[in-house]
PDB file of C-alpha atoms in Angstrom:
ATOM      1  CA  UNK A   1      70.963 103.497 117.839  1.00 56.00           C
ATOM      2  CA  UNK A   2      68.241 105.676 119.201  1.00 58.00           C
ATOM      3  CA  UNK A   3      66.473 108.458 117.509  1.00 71.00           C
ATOM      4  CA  UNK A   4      68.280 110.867 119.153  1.00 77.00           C
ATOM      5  CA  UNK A   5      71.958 110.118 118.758  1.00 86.00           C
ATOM      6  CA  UNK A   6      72.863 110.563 114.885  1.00 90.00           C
ATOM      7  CA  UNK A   7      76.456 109.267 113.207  1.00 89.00           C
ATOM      8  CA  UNK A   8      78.357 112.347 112.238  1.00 91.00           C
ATOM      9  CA  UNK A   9      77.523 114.329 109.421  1.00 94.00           C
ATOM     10  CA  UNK A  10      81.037 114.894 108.104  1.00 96.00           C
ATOM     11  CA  UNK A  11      82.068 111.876 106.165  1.00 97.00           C
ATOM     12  CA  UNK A  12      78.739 112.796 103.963  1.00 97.00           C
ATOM     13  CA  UNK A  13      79.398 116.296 103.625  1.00 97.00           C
ATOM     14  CA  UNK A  14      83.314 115.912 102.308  1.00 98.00           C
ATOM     15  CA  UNK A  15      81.407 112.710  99.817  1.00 98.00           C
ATOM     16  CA  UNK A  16      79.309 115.648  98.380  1.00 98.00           C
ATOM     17  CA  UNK A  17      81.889 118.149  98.111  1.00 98.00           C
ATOM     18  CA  UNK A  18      84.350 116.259  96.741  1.00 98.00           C
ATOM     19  CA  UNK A  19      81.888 114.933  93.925  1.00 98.00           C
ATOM     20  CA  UNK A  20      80.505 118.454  93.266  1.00 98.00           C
ATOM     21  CA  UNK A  21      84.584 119.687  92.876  1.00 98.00           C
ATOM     22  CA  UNK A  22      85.520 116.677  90.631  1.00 98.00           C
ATOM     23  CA  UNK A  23      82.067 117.098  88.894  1.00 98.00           C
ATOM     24  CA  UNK A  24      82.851 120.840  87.792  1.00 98.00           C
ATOM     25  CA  UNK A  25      86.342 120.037  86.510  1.00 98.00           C
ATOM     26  CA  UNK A  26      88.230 121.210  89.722  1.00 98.00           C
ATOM     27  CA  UNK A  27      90.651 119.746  91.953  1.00 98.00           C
ATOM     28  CA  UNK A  28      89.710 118.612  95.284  1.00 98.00           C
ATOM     29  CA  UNK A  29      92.414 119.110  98.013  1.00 98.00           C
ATOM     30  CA  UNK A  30      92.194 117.945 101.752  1.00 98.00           C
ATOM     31  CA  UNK A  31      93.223 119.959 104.607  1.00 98.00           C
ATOM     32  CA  UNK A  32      94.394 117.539 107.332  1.00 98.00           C
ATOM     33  CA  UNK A  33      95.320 117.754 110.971  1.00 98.00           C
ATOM     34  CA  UNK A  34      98.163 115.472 110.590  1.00 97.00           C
ATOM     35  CA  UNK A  35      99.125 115.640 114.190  1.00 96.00           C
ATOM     36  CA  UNK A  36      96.116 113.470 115.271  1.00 96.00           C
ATOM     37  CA  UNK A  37      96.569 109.760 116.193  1.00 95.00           C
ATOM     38  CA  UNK A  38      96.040 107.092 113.160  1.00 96.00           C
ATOM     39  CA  UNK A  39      97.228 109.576 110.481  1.00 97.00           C
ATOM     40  CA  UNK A  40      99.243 108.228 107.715  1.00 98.00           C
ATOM     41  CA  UNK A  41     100.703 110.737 105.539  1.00 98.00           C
ATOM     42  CA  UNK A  42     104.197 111.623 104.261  1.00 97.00           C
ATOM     43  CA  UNK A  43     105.476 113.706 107.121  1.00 96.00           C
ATOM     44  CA  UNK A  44     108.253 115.439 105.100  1.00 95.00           C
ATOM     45  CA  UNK A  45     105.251 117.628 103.328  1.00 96.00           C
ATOM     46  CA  UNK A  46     103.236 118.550 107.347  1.00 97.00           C
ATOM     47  CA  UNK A  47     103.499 122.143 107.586  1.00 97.00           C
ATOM     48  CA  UNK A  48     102.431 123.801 110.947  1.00 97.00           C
ATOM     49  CA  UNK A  49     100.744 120.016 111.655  1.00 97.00           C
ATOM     50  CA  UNK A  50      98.624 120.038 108.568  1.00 97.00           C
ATOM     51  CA  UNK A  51      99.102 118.610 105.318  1.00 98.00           C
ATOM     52  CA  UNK A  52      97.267 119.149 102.400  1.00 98.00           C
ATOM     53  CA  UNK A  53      96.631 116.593  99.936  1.00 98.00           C
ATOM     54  CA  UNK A  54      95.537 116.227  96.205  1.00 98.00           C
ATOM     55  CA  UNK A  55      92.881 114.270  95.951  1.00 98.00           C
ATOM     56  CA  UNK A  56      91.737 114.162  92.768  1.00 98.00           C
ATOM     57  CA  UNK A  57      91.007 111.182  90.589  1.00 97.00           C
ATOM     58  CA  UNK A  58      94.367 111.543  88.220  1.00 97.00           C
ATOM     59  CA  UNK A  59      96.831 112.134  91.244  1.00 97.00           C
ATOM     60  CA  UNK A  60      95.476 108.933  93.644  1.00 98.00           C
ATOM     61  CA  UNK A  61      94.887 105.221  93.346  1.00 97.00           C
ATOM     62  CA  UNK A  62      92.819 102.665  94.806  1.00 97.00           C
ATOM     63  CA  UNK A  63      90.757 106.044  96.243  1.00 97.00           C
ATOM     64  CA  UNK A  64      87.866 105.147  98.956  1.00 97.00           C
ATOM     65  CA  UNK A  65      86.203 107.212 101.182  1.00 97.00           C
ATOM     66  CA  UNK A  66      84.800 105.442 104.210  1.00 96.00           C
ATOM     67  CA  UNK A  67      82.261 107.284 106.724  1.00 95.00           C
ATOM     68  CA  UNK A  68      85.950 106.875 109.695  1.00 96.00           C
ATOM     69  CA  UNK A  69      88.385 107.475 107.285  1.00 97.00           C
ATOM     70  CA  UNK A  70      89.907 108.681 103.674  1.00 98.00           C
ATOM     71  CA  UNK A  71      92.436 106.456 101.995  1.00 98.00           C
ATOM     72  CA  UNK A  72      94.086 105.991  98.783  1.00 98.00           C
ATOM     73  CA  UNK A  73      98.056 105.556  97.344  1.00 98.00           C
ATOM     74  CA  UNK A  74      99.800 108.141  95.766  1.00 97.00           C
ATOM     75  CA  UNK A  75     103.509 109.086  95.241  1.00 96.00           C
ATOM     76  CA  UNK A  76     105.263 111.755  96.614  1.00 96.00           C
ATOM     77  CA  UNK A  77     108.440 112.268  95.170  1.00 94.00           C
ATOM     78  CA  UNK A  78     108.336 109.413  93.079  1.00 95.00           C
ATOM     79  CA  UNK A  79     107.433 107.029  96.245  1.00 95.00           C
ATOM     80  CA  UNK A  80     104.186 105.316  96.420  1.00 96.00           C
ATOM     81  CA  UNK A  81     102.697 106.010  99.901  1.00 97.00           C
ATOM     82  CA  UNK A  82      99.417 104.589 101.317  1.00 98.00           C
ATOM     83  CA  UNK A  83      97.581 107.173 102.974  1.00 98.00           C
ATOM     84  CA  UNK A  84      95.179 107.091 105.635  1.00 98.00           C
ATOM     85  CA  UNK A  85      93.373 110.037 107.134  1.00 98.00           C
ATOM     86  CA  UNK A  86      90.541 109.660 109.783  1.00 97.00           C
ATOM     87  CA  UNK A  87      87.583 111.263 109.367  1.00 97.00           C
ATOM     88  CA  UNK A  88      87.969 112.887 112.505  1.00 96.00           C
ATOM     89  CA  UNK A  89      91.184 114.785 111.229  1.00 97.00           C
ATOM     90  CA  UNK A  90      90.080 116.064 108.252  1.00 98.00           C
ATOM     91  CA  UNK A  91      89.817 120.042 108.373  1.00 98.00           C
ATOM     92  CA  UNK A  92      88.476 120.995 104.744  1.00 98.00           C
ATOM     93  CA  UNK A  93      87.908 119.812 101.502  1.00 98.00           C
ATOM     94  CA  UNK A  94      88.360 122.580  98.558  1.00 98.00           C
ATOM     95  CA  UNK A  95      88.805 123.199  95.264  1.00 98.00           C
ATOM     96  CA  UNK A  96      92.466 124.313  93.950  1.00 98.00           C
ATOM     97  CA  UNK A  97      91.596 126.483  91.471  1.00 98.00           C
ATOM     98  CA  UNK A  98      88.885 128.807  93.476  1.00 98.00           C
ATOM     99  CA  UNK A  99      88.754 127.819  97.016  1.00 97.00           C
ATOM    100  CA  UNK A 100      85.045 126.857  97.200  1.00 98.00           C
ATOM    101  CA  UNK A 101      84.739 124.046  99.547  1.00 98.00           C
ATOM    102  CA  UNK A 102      84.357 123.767 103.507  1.00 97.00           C
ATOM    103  CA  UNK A 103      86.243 123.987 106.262  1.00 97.00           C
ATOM    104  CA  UNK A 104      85.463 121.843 109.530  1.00 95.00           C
ATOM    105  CA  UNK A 105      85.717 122.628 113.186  1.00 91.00           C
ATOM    106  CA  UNK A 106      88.495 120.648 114.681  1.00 87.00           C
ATOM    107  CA  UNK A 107      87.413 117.569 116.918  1.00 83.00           C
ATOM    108  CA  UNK A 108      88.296 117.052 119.996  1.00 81.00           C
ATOM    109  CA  UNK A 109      90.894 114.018 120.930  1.00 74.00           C
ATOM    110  CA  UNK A 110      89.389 110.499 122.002  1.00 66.00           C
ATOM    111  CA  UNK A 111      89.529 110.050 125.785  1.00 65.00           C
ATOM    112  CA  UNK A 112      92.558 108.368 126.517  1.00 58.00           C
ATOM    113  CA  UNK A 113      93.562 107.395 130.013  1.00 53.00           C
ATOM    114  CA  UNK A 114      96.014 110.326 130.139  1.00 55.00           C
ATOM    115  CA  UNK A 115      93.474 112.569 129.920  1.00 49.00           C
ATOM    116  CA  UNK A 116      91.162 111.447 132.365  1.00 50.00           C
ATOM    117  CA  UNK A 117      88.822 109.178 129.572  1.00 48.00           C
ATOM    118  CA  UNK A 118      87.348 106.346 131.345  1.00 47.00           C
ATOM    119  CA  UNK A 119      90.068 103.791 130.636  1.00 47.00           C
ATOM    120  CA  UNK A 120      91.876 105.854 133.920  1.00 44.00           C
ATOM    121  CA  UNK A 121      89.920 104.259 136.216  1.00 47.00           C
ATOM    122  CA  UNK A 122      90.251 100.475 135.038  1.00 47.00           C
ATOM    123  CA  UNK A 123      92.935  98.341 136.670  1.00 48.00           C
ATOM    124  CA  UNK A 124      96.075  98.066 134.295  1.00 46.00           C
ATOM    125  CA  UNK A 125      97.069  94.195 134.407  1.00 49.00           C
ATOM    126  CA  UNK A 126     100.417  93.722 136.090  1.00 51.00           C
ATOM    127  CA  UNK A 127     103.295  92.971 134.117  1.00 48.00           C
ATOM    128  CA  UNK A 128     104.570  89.297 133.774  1.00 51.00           C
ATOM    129  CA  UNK A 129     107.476  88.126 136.498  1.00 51.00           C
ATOM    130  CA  UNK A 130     109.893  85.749 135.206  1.00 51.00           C
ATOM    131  CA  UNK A 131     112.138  83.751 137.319  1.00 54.00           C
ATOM    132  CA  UNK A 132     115.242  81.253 136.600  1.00 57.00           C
ATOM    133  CA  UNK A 133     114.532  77.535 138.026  1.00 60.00           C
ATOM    134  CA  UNK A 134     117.151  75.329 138.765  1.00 60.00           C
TER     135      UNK A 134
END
């Protein structure tokens, strides 16, 4: 990696936020874009194509916060659900009780060949012909 080009800042700022909520006897809630690609989240609870999810030490297991993603299991509605939530599509991390937190820009999507991303111009490999021999 050169000097110049730096991994995103994010996944360390929601790490320090979400210890400095937890560490002042708040809970920590996550504001997710749930309509981005790789999201795994209980879609009967996406409002508007966000979710937001408790994420506080009591209300998840198996927790871990990764620098590309946020996962953990919880139940909703008496179901246990793995969650996973990119990096990329978290939008905030607050505190219930008072709000105090941060709020992220949205990113934009990864280049996909639909949208004119580099994998547009590559050569798709041709689909497999079967024939019958008597």
């Amino acid at each position: 990696m050169s000097r110049n080009t730096m991994t995103s800042s994010k996944p360390y700022f929601v790490r320090a936020l979400y210890d400095w909520i937890v560490d002042n006897n708040c809970t920590p809630y996550l504001l997710v874009d749930a309509t981005r690609a790789g999201v795994v989240v209980p879609q009967d609870y996406v409002k508007d194509g966000s979710i937001v999810l408790n994420i506080a030490p009591g209300a998840v297991v198996d927790f871990n916060m990764l620098d590309d993603a946020v996962c953990f299991n919880a139940r909703f509605s008496g179901q246990p659900m793995d969650v996973w939530v990119p990096m990329s599509s978290v939008l905030g991390i607050y505190a219930k009780e008072n709000g105090q937190g941060m709020m992220f820009d949205p990113e934009p999507p990864a280049p996909s060949p639909s949208n004119g991303g580099a994998d547009s111009l590559v050569e798709k490999p041709k689909k497999p012909a079967l024939k019958v021999v008597k």
